[in-house]
Amino acid sequence: MKIIILGAGQVGRTLAENLANEANDVTMVDQDAGHLKDLQDRLDIRTVRGHACLPNILANAGAEDADMLVAVTNSDEVNMVACQIAKTMFQTPTIISRIREHQYLLQREALFKEEPRAFPIDVIISPEKLVTAHVQRLIENPTALQVLDFAKGKVQLVAVTACHGGPLVGKPVSDLRSHMPNVDTRVAAIFRNDKAIVPSGKTHIHVDDEVFFIAAKPDISKVMSELRRLEKPYKRIMIAGGGNIGARLARNLRKHFRVKVIERGLERCEHLADILDDVIILHGSASDRDLLVEENIESTDVFCALTNDDEANIMASMLAKRLGVRTVMTLISNPAYVDLIEDGTIDIAISPQQTTISSLLTHVRRGDIVNVHSLRRGAAEAIEVVAHGDSKTSKVVGRCVADIPLPQGTSFGAIVRGEDVLIAHHDTVIENDDHCILFLTDRHMIHDVERLFAVTLGFF
């Protein structure tokens, strides 16, 4: 595909790396010559320097024959105007834009959907909404490293670290069925010392293995209990930062958890107090030791550092952990910092770029792909793809899972057929319109998977 990316920030750069490595024709537009030079030195992409919403700059970037434009500059207004120009002047087929401002999102129907649309944007990506949902799923599933929804939440893919005391630790994967005869699940992949293993029934689970398993949502906690002792559900949540993400998370959690928000800005504190009932708003710094002690940080279950300052998030998280908080989740935008703190004090590092990239990749993939989740900082991928056709027009429909020639490192996880969730076993037969959830330990195999699920012309 020929794709134009507007904005060479963290999200734009990460997206360019993902797409360029898959042999797409990528053009990056930005005003910062340094960012563009760095990208050109590392990636096989074209760059154009200039203001992203000017018609001549978009023309230079090749908007006339582009398949897709993705606007991820730091300005919502620049993104919106650039999308409008690309669609009206250049008829770019697919337009995707990142929109952060809550007020624009509140008027989503009027601005982006109702005809005539004020801004003809096909897909709106809201990083704050995506990150909030990601953190919320982690809080609802204590001890999980990652929780991903498929088929509108019917199925979840969960990553956990296997620990001493887990009934299945030290035993083969096949023992899952005898331990839980009434629960159907599948171990999709195991990462051991950063190396991927596509497990068979004979594969033994070791302590510290990162295990990805898939199951129907109601069965998730039962499977987790096989890999580690289940912790008590979280009750007390402290959020550092009352910005868009912090406020949205507090609003979503307040009915089922005791939530406190620490915010530096007095005016913002007053605003949060007005809009968030049943949430305690504290004016101060999240790295103020006395404030944390006074608010009983040692009896807090989760400390979420969600400000827009990586250094402040890391320092506040380390302090909270030292003072006795049970679990620390930290928002970190700079990928270099994630490497530094991954094995240290912080329990879960949350990357807004990776969360956003997953949503963007859903619209870049070929075929009827409904969901894409980028895993392990882009090394692996989980996808939900719809199977179409019949045994004559499709390489998967009408065939057993065992007979489907999956690319190396790829495994079936589950199949959603209407309202039914079927965990994929060797004798499961794929039917037309099945939603198939696959795990790829090597995301470079994605094009082979796309080709596998493509239907022949006879289908049309």
Short mmCIF file of C-alpha atoms in Angstrom, two decimals:
data_model
loop_
_atom_site.label_atom_id
_atom_site.label_comp_id
_atom_site.label_asym_id
_atom_site.label_seq_id
_atom_site.Cartn_x
_atom_site.Cartn_y
_atom_site.Cartn_z
CA MET A 1 0.00 0.00 0.00
CA LYS A 2 1.02 3.60 -0.57
CA ILE A 3 0.62 5.33 2.80
CA ILE A 4 1.26 8.93 3.85
CA ILE A 5 1.95 9.58 7.55
CA LEU A 6 1.60 13.12 8.85
CA GLY A 7 3.66 13.74 11.99
CA ALA A 8 6.99 12.19 12.95
CA GLY A 9 6.31 12.05 16.68
CA GLN A 10 6.51 8.83 18.71
CA VAL A 11 3.34 7.34 17.20
CA GLY A 12 4.22 8.41 13.64
CA ARG A 13 7.74 6.99 13.90
CA THR A 14 6.56 3.70 15.40
CA LEU A 15 3.90 3.36 12.69
CA ALA A 16 6.47 4.11 9.96
CA GLU A 17 8.77 1.38 11.33
CA ASN A 18 5.94 -1.15 11.37
CA LEU A 19 4.75 -0.35 7.85
CA ALA A 20 8.15 0.08 6.18
CA ASN A 21 9.28 -3.29 7.51
CA GLU A 22 6.27 -4.86 5.75
CA ALA A 23 7.29 -3.47 2.34
CA ASN A 24 4.68 -0.70 2.15
CA ASP A 25 5.44 2.50 0.23
CA VAL A 26 5.60 5.01 3.11
CA THR A 27 5.97 8.80 2.92
CA MET A 28 6.48 10.78 6.15
CA VAL A 29 5.60 14.49 6.41
CA ASP A 30 6.92 16.66 9.24
CA GLN A 31 8.40 20.09 9.85
CA ASP A 32 11.34 18.78 11.88
CA ALA A 33 14.27 18.05 9.55
CA GLY A 34 16.11 16.16 12.30
CA HIS A 35 13.27 13.68 12.81
CA LEU A 36 12.99 13.12 9.06
CA LYS A 37 16.74 12.57 8.60
CA ASP A 38 16.80 10.06 11.46
CA LEU A 39 13.93 8.11 9.86
CA GLN A 40 15.51 8.15 6.41
CA ASP A 41 18.80 6.88 7.81
CA ARG A 42 17.05 3.90 9.45
CA LEU A 43 14.13 3.09 7.17
CA ASP A 44 13.42 2.72 3.47
CA ILE A 45 10.85 5.53 3.34
CA ARG A 46 10.38 8.85 1.55
CA THR A 47 10.18 12.08 3.56
CA VAL A 48 8.70 15.52 2.84
CA ARG A 49 9.46 18.52 5.03
CA GLY A 50 6.65 21.02 5.52
CA HIS A 51 3.38 21.91 7.21
CA ALA A 52 1.17 18.83 7.04
CA CYS A 53 -2.09 20.58 6.15
CA LEU A 54 -0.87 22.65 3.18
CA PRO A 55 -2.16 21.45 -0.22
CA ASN A 56 1.23 21.74 -1.93
CA ILE A 57 2.93 19.68 0.80
CA LEU A 58 0.29 16.96 0.52
CA ALA A 59 0.67 17.02 -3.26
CA ASN A 60 4.46 16.63 -2.90
CA ALA A 61 3.84 13.67 -0.58
CA GLY A 62 1.82 11.96 -3.32
CA ALA A 63 -1.72 12.40 -1.95
CA GLU A 64 -3.17 12.06 -5.50
CA ASP A 65 -2.35 8.35 -5.74
CA ALA A 66 -2.03 7.38 -2.07
CA ASP A 67 -4.14 4.51 -0.73
CA MET A 68 -4.24 5.88 2.78
CA LEU A 69 -3.40 8.98 4.81
CA VAL A 70 -2.76 8.76 8.56
CA ALA A 71 -2.69 12.10 10.40
CA VAL A 72 -0.93 11.83 13.78
CA THR A 73 0.62 15.27 14.28
CA ASN A 74 0.47 16.79 17.77
CA SER A 75 -2.31 19.16 16.67
CA ASP A 76 -5.91 17.95 16.32
CA GLU A 77 -6.69 20.96 14.15
CA VAL A 78 -3.81 20.29 11.73
CA ASN A 79 -4.89 16.63 11.52
CA MET A 80 -8.51 17.56 10.79
CA VAL A 81 -7.71 20.15 8.13
CA ALA A 82 -5.14 17.87 6.44
CA CYS A 83 -7.74 15.07 6.28
CA GLN A 84 -10.32 17.43 4.78
CA ILE A 85 -7.89 18.61 2.08
CA ALA A 86 -6.72 15.07 1.27
CA LYS A 87 -10.29 13.85 0.83
CA THR A 88 -11.77 16.81 -1.05
CA MET A 89 -8.80 17.83 -3.22
CA PHE A 90 -7.04 14.50 -3.76
CA GLN A 91 -9.82 11.94 -3.12
CA THR A 92 -7.53 9.83 -0.92
CA PRO A 93 -9.55 6.61 -0.36
CA THR A 94 -8.90 6.01 3.35
CA ILE A 95 -8.36 8.78 5.88
CA ILE A 96 -7.35 8.07 9.50
CA SER A 97 -6.80 10.76 12.12
CA ARG A 98 -5.74 10.94 15.73
CA ILE A 99 -8.08 13.22 17.70
CA ARG A 100 -7.27 13.97 21.34
CA GLU A 101 -9.55 16.87 22.34
CA HIS A 102 -12.53 15.57 24.33
CA GLN A 103 -14.86 18.27 23.00
CA TYR A 104 -14.30 17.17 19.40
CA LEU A 105 -14.99 13.57 20.37
CA LEU A 106 -18.22 14.60 22.13
CA GLN A 107 -19.40 16.04 18.80
CA ARG A 108 -18.18 13.02 16.82
CA GLU A 109 -21.50 12.45 15.02
CA ALA A 110 -21.96 16.04 13.86
CA LEU A 111 -18.31 16.63 12.92
CA PHE A 112 -17.24 13.33 11.40
CA LYS A 113 -20.24 11.13 10.56
CA GLU A 114 -23.38 13.06 9.61
CA GLU A 115 -23.55 14.06 5.93
CA PRO A 116 -22.36 16.49 4.78
CA ARG A 117 -19.45 15.77 7.11
CA ALA A 118 -17.57 18.81 8.39
CA PHE A 119 -14.40 16.70 8.36
CA PRO A 120 -14.42 13.61 6.10
CA ILE A 121 -12.41 11.29 8.36
CA ASP A 122 -13.01 7.55 7.92
CA VAL A 123 -11.42 6.36 11.19
CA ILE A 124 -10.82 8.35 14.37
CA ILE A 125 -8.16 7.15 16.78
CA SER A 126 -8.32 8.48 20.36
CA PRO A 127 -5.12 7.50 22.23
CA GLU A 128 -6.55 8.57 25.59
CA LYS A 129 -9.58 6.32 25.15
CA LEU A 130 -7.43 3.36 24.04
CA VAL A 131 -4.93 3.74 26.90
CA THR A 132 -7.73 4.13 29.45
CA ALA A 133 -9.39 0.91 28.26
CA HIS A 134 -6.02 -0.88 28.38
CA VAL A 135 -5.33 0.20 31.99
CA GLN A 136 -8.89 -0.59 33.05
CA ARG A 137 -8.60 -4.18 31.75
CA LEU A 138 -5.35 -4.63 33.71
CA ILE A 139 -6.98 -3.37 36.91
CA GLU A 140 -9.94 -5.71 36.39
CA ASN A 141 -7.50 -8.67 35.96
CA PRO A 142 -4.90 -8.51 38.77
CA THR A 143 -1.46 -10.03 37.93
CA ALA A 144 -2.06 -9.91 34.14
CA LEU A 145 0.65 -8.25 32.05
CA GLN A 146 -1.68 -7.68 29.12
CA VAL A 147 -5.39 -8.22 28.50
CA LEU A 148 -6.72 -7.95 24.94
CA ASP A 149 -10.33 -8.07 23.80
CA PHE A 150 -11.55 -9.87 20.68
CA ALA A 151 -15.02 -10.38 19.19
CA LYS A 152 -16.45 -7.40 21.11
CA GLY A 153 -15.16 -8.71 24.42
CA LYS A 154 -16.43 -12.30 24.12
CA VAL A 155 -12.85 -13.63 23.98
CA GLN A 156 -9.73 -12.37 25.73
CA LEU A 157 -6.04 -13.00 25.17
CA VAL A 158 -4.13 -12.65 28.43
CA ALA A 159 -0.41 -12.61 29.20
CA VAL A 160 0.81 -13.65 32.65
CA THR A 161 4.15 -14.56 34.18
CA ALA A 162 4.16 -18.13 35.51
CA CYS A 163 5.11 -18.22 39.20
CA HIS A 164 6.05 -20.72 41.89
CA GLY A 165 2.89 -22.19 43.35
CA GLY A 166 0.87 -22.22 40.14
CA PRO A 167 -0.67 -25.71 39.75
CA LEU A 168 0.43 -26.00 36.11
CA VAL A 169 3.96 -24.64 36.56
CA GLY A 170 6.52 -27.38 35.88
CA LYS A 171 3.93 -29.49 34.10
CA PRO A 172 2.96 -29.95 30.43
CA VAL A 173 0.35 -27.75 28.77
CA SER A 174 -1.83 -30.83 28.18
CA ASP A 175 -2.50 -31.00 31.94
CA LEU A 176 -4.71 -27.91 31.63
CA ARG A 177 -7.61 -30.04 30.45
CA SER A 178 -7.41 -32.49 33.37
CA HIS A 179 -7.04 -29.62 35.87
CA MET A 180 -10.05 -27.79 34.43
CA PRO A 181 -12.30 -30.25 32.60
CA ASN A 182 -15.14 -27.74 32.31
CA VAL A 183 -13.04 -24.85 30.96
CA ASP A 184 -11.85 -24.72 27.36
CA THR A 185 -8.70 -22.69 26.80
CA ARG A 186 -5.58 -22.70 24.64
CA VAL A 187 -2.03 -21.58 25.33
CA ALA A 188 -1.24 -19.53 22.23
CA ALA A 189 2.44 -18.84 22.90
CA ILE A 190 5.14 -18.92 25.55
CA PHE A 191 8.05 -16.49 25.71
CA ARG A 192 11.05 -17.85 27.63
CA ASN A 193 14.15 -15.65 27.97
CA ASP A 194 12.65 -13.44 25.23
CA LYS A 195 12.44 -16.36 22.79
CA ALA A 196 9.08 -17.44 21.40
CA ILE A 197 7.82 -21.01 21.76
CA VAL A 198 4.75 -22.24 19.89
CA PRO A 199 3.56 -24.76 22.49
CA SER A 200 2.33 -28.32 21.96
CA GLY A 201 0.62 -30.46 24.59
CA LYS A 202 4.04 -31.76 25.68
CA THR A 203 5.54 -28.30 26.29
CA HIS A 204 6.31 -27.75 29.98
CA ILE A 205 5.63 -24.38 31.60
CA HIS A 206 8.60 -23.00 33.57
CA VAL A 207 8.77 -20.40 36.32
CA ASP A 208 9.07 -16.86 34.82
CA ASP A 209 7.66 -17.96 31.43
CA GLU A 210 5.48 -15.26 29.88
CA VAL A 211 2.41 -17.26 28.92
CA PHE A 212 -0.21 -16.02 26.44
CA PHE A 213 -3.49 -17.91 26.70
CA ILE A 214 -6.90 -17.38 25.15
CA ALA A 215 -10.31 -18.18 26.61
CA ALA A 216 -13.88 -16.93 26.82
CA LYS A 217 -14.01 -13.86 29.08
CA PRO A 218 -15.80 -15.60 32.02
CA ASP A 219 -13.06 -18.29 32.15
CA ILE A 220 -10.03 -15.99 32.29
CA SER A 221 -9.54 -15.91 36.08
CA LYS A 222 -9.80 -19.72 36.31
CA VAL A 223 -6.99 -20.17 33.77
CA MET A 224 -4.83 -17.52 35.46
CA SER A 225 -5.11 -19.44 38.74
CA GLU A 226 -3.38 -22.40 37.05
CA LEU A 227 -0.28 -20.33 36.26
CA ARG A 228 0.07 -18.39 39.50
CA ARG A 229 -1.68 -17.92 42.80
CA LEU A 230 -4.60 -15.59 42.22
CA GLU A 231 -4.29 -12.29 44.04
CA LYS A 232 -7.20 -10.63 45.79
CA PRO A 233 -9.16 -8.27 43.52
CA TYR A 234 -8.00 -4.67 43.57
CA LYS A 235 -10.12 -2.23 45.59
CA ARG A 236 -8.13 0.96 46.20
CA ILE A 237 -6.75 2.83 43.19
CA MET A 238 -4.56 5.94 43.25
CA ILE A 239 -4.09 7.86 39.99
CA ALA A 240 -1.24 10.33 39.54
CA GLY A 241 -2.30 12.93 36.98
CA GLY A 242 -5.78 14.31 36.39
CA GLY A 243 -5.40 14.89 32.65
CA ASN A 244 -7.58 13.32 29.98
CA ILE A 245 -6.44 9.75 30.69
CA GLY A 246 -6.48 10.06 34.49
CA ALA A 247 -9.92 11.71 34.54
CA ARG A 248 -11.39 9.18 32.10
CA LEU A 249 -9.99 6.24 34.09
CA ALA A 250 -11.31 7.66 37.38
CA ARG A 251 -14.74 8.12 35.81
CA ASN A 252 -14.79 4.51 34.57
CA LEU A 253 -13.58 2.98 37.85
CA ARG A 254 -15.45 5.00 40.49
CA LYS A 255 -18.50 2.70 40.70
CA HIS A 256 -16.52 -0.44 41.60
CA PHE A 257 -13.31 0.89 43.21
CA ARG A 258 -12.23 3.49 45.75
CA VAL A 259 -10.42 6.03 43.60
CA LYS A 260 -8.11 8.92 44.49
CA VAL A 261 -6.58 11.32 41.95
CA ILE A 262 -3.49 13.45 42.65
CA GLU A 263 -3.27 16.55 40.44
CA ARG A 264 -0.74 19.44 40.59
CA GLY A 265 -2.93 22.15 39.03
CA LEU A 266 -5.39 23.74 41.44
CA GLU A 267 -7.78 24.85 38.70
CA ARG A 268 -7.79 21.35 37.22
CA CYS A 269 -8.42 19.90 40.70
CA GLU A 270 -11.48 22.10 41.11
CA HIS A 271 -12.76 21.04 37.68
CA LEU A 272 -12.23 17.33 38.49
CA ALA A 273 -14.04 17.73 41.82
CA ASP A 274 -17.03 19.17 39.93
CA ILE A 275 -17.27 16.38 37.33
CA LEU A 276 -16.18 13.29 39.31
CA ASP A 277 -18.56 12.26 42.08
CA ASP A 278 -17.34 9.52 44.46
CA VAL A 279 -13.68 10.29 43.60
CA ILE A 280 -11.28 11.93 46.09
CA ILE A 281 -9.29 14.70 44.37
CA LEU A 282 -5.96 15.63 46.01
CA HIS A 283 -4.05 18.81 45.16
CA GLY A 284 -0.32 18.16 45.18
CA SER A 285 2.60 16.27 43.66
CA ALA A 286 2.52 12.49 43.24
CA SER A 287 6.20 12.39 44.21
CA ASP A 288 5.50 14.13 47.56
CA ARG A 289 6.39 11.43 50.09
CA ASP A 290 4.43 13.02 52.92
CA LEU A 291 1.27 13.25 50.80
CA LEU A 292 1.51 9.59 49.77
CA VAL A 293 2.07 8.44 53.36
CA GLU A 294 -0.79 10.62 54.60
CA GLU A 295 -3.10 9.02 52.01
CA ASN A 296 -2.15 5.50 53.16
CA ILE A 297 -0.20 4.51 50.07
CA GLU A 298 0.85 1.25 51.80
CA SER A 299 -2.78 0.04 51.76
CA THR A 300 -3.36 1.10 48.14
CA ASP A 301 -3.70 -1.75 45.65
CA VAL A 302 -2.73 0.04 42.42
CA PHE A 303 -0.78 3.23 41.77
CA CYS A 304 -1.28 4.47 38.17
CA ALA A 305 1.17 7.18 37.05
CA LEU A 306 -0.57 8.79 34.06
CA THR A 307 0.86 12.28 33.66
CA ASN A 308 2.37 13.40 30.33
CA ASP A 309 5.86 13.54 31.88
CA ASP A 310 7.77 10.23 31.68
CA GLU A 311 10.35 11.21 34.30
CA ALA A 312 7.67 12.34 36.78
CA ASN A 313 5.74 9.10 36.21
CA ILE A 314 8.82 6.93 36.80
CA MET A 315 9.95 8.77 39.95
CA ALA A 316 6.46 8.83 41.49
CA SER A 317 6.01 5.11 40.70
CA MET A 318 9.34 4.14 42.26
CA LEU A 319 8.51 6.12 45.38
CA ALA A 320 5.01 4.61 45.65
CA LYS A 321 6.45 1.09 45.29
CA ARG A 322 9.07 1.73 47.96
CA LEU A 323 6.33 3.00 50.31
CA GLY A 324 4.45 -0.28 49.97
CA VAL A 325 1.86 -0.01 47.19
CA ARG A 326 0.90 -3.43 45.83
CA THR A 327 1.08 -2.83 42.05
CA VAL A 328 2.51 0.04 40.00
CA MET A 329 1.42 0.85 36.44
CA THR A 330 3.33 3.60 34.67
CA LEU A 331 2.65 5.45 31.41
CA ILE A 332 5.93 5.77 29.48
CA SER A 333 6.12 7.32 26.01
CA ASN A 334 9.87 7.07 25.46
CA PRO A 335 10.70 3.50 24.30
CA ALA A 336 14.24 3.80 25.69
CA TYR A 337 12.85 4.20 29.21
CA VAL A 338 10.76 1.03 28.88
CA ASP A 339 13.96 -0.99 28.39
CA LEU A 340 15.58 0.64 31.42
CA ILE A 341 12.78 0.02 33.92
CA GLU A 342 11.24 -3.20 32.60
CA ASP A 343 13.03 -5.48 35.08
CA GLY A 344 13.02 -3.02 37.97
CA THR A 345 10.56 -1.55 40.43
CA ILE A 346 7.70 -0.84 38.03
CA ASP A 347 5.30 -3.75 37.55
CA ILE A 348 3.70 -2.75 34.25
CA ALA A 349 4.98 -0.15 31.77
CA ILE A 350 2.23 1.14 29.49
CA SER A 351 3.23 2.38 26.04
CA PRO A 352 0.68 4.74 24.47
CA GLN A 353 2.36 4.28 21.07
CA GLN A 354 1.95 0.51 21.05
CA THR A 355 -1.68 0.79 22.15
CA THR A 356 -2.38 3.31 19.38
CA ILE A 357 -0.39 1.37 16.77
CA SER A 358 -2.53 -1.72 17.36
CA SER A 359 -5.64 0.25 16.48
CA LEU A 360 -4.03 1.77 13.39
CA LEU A 361 -2.77 -1.57 12.09
CA THR A 362 -6.33 -2.92 12.06
CA HIS A 363 -7.08 -0.55 9.18
CA VAL A 364 -3.82 -1.15 7.31
CA ARG A 365 -4.02 -4.92 7.12
CA ARG A 366 -5.45 -6.47 3.95
CA GLY A 367 -8.49 -8.74 4.09
CA ASP A 368 -11.39 -8.68 6.53
CA ILE A 369 -9.32 -8.07 9.66
CA VAL A 370 -11.39 -6.81 12.57
CA ASN A 371 -8.76 -6.49 15.30
CA VAL A 372 -4.99 -6.23 15.49
CA HIS A 373 -2.99 -6.15 18.73
CA SER A 374 0.72 -5.44 18.65
CA LEU A 375 2.48 -7.45 21.39
CA ARG A 376 5.88 -7.42 23.04
CA ARG A 377 6.68 -3.99 21.62
CA GLY A 378 5.84 -4.97 18.06
CA ALA A 379 7.67 -8.30 17.86
CA ALA A 380 4.49 -10.39 17.97
CA GLU A 381 0.92 -9.80 16.87
CA ALA A 382 -2.56 -11.15 17.60
CA ILE A 383 -5.26 -10.68 14.98
CA GLU A 384 -8.95 -11.33 14.51
CA VAL A 385 -9.74 -12.15 10.89
CA VAL A 386 -13.05 -13.17 9.33
CA ALA A 387 -13.03 -16.28 7.13
CA HIS A 388 -15.07 -15.98 3.89
CA GLY A 389 -15.98 -18.36 1.09
CA ASP A 390 -16.34 -22.13 0.89
CA SER A 391 -14.05 -25.11 0.41
CA LYS A 392 -13.57 -24.18 -3.30
CA THR A 393 -12.83 -20.46 -2.91
CA SER A 394 -11.02 -20.41 0.46
CA LYS A 395 -7.88 -22.08 1.81
CA VAL A 396 -9.34 -22.21 5.33
CA VAL A 397 -13.16 -22.59 5.11
CA GLY A 398 -14.32 -26.21 5.32
CA ARG A 399 -10.95 -27.38 6.63
CA CYS A 400 -9.85 -28.65 10.04
CA VAL A 401 -7.36 -26.47 11.92
CA ALA A 402 -4.78 -29.29 11.65
CA ASP A 403 -5.04 -29.23 7.81
CA ILE A 404 -4.55 -25.47 7.39
CA PRO A 405 -0.98 -24.58 6.29
CA LEU A 406 -0.28 -21.86 8.85
CA PRO A 407 2.94 -19.84 8.47
CA GLN A 408 5.76 -20.69 10.89
CA GLY A 409 5.17 -19.33 14.40
CA THR A 410 1.43 -18.82 13.80
CA SER A 411 -1.27 -20.59 15.79
CA PHE A 412 -5.06 -20.57 15.99
CA GLY A 413 -6.37 -19.43 19.35
CA ALA A 414 -10.15 -19.30 19.18
CA ILE A 415 -13.06 -19.07 16.76
CA VAL A 416 -16.18 -16.99 17.39
CA ARG A 417 -19.21 -18.26 15.50
CA GLY A 418 -22.19 -15.99 16.09
CA GLU A 419 -22.53 -15.87 19.88
CA ASP A 420 -20.53 -19.07 20.44
CA VAL A 421 -16.86 -19.10 21.47
CA LEU A 422 -14.95 -22.17 20.25
CA ILE A 423 -11.39 -22.74 21.40
CA ALA A 424 -9.47 -23.95 18.33
CA HIS A 425 -8.42 -27.60 18.50
CA HIS A 426 -6.85 -29.72 15.74
CA ASP A 427 -10.24 -31.10 14.61
CA THR A 428 -12.15 -27.77 14.66
CA VAL A 429 -13.58 -27.03 11.18
CA ILE A 430 -13.61 -23.41 9.99
CA GLU A 431 -16.91 -22.14 8.56
CA ASN A 432 -17.86 -19.10 6.46
CA ASP A 433 -18.06 -15.88 8.55
CA ASP A 434 -16.13 -17.38 11.48
CA HIS A 435 -14.07 -14.82 13.40
CA CYS A 436 -10.67 -16.51 13.75
CA ILE A 437 -8.22 -15.28 16.39
CA LEU A 438 -4.60 -16.05 15.56
CA PHE A 439 -1.33 -15.47 17.39
CA LEU A 440 1.85 -14.66 15.42
CA THR A 441 5.13 -14.94 17.32
CA ASP A 442 6.74 -13.23 14.29
CA ARG A 443 4.61 -10.42 12.91
CA HIS A 444 6.57 -10.49 9.64
CA MET A 445 4.44 -13.52 8.74
CA ILE A 446 1.32 -11.32 8.58
CA HIS A 447 1.27 -11.15 4.77
CA ASP A 448 1.31 -14.95 4.57
CA VAL A 449 -1.70 -15.01 6.91
CA GLU A 450 -3.47 -12.37 4.80
CA ARG A 451 -2.91 -14.47 1.67
CA LEU A 452 -4.12 -17.60 3.47
CA PHE A 453 -7.46 -15.96 4.31
CA ALA A 454 -7.92 -14.30 0.92
CA VAL A 455 -10.74 -15.70 -1.23
CA THR A 456 -10.38 -16.50 -4.92
CA LEU A 457 -12.19 -14.51 -7.61
CA GLY A 458 -14.78 -17.26 -7.87
CA PHE A 459 -16.16 -16.11 -4.51
CA PHE A 460 -17.26 -12.80 -6.03
#
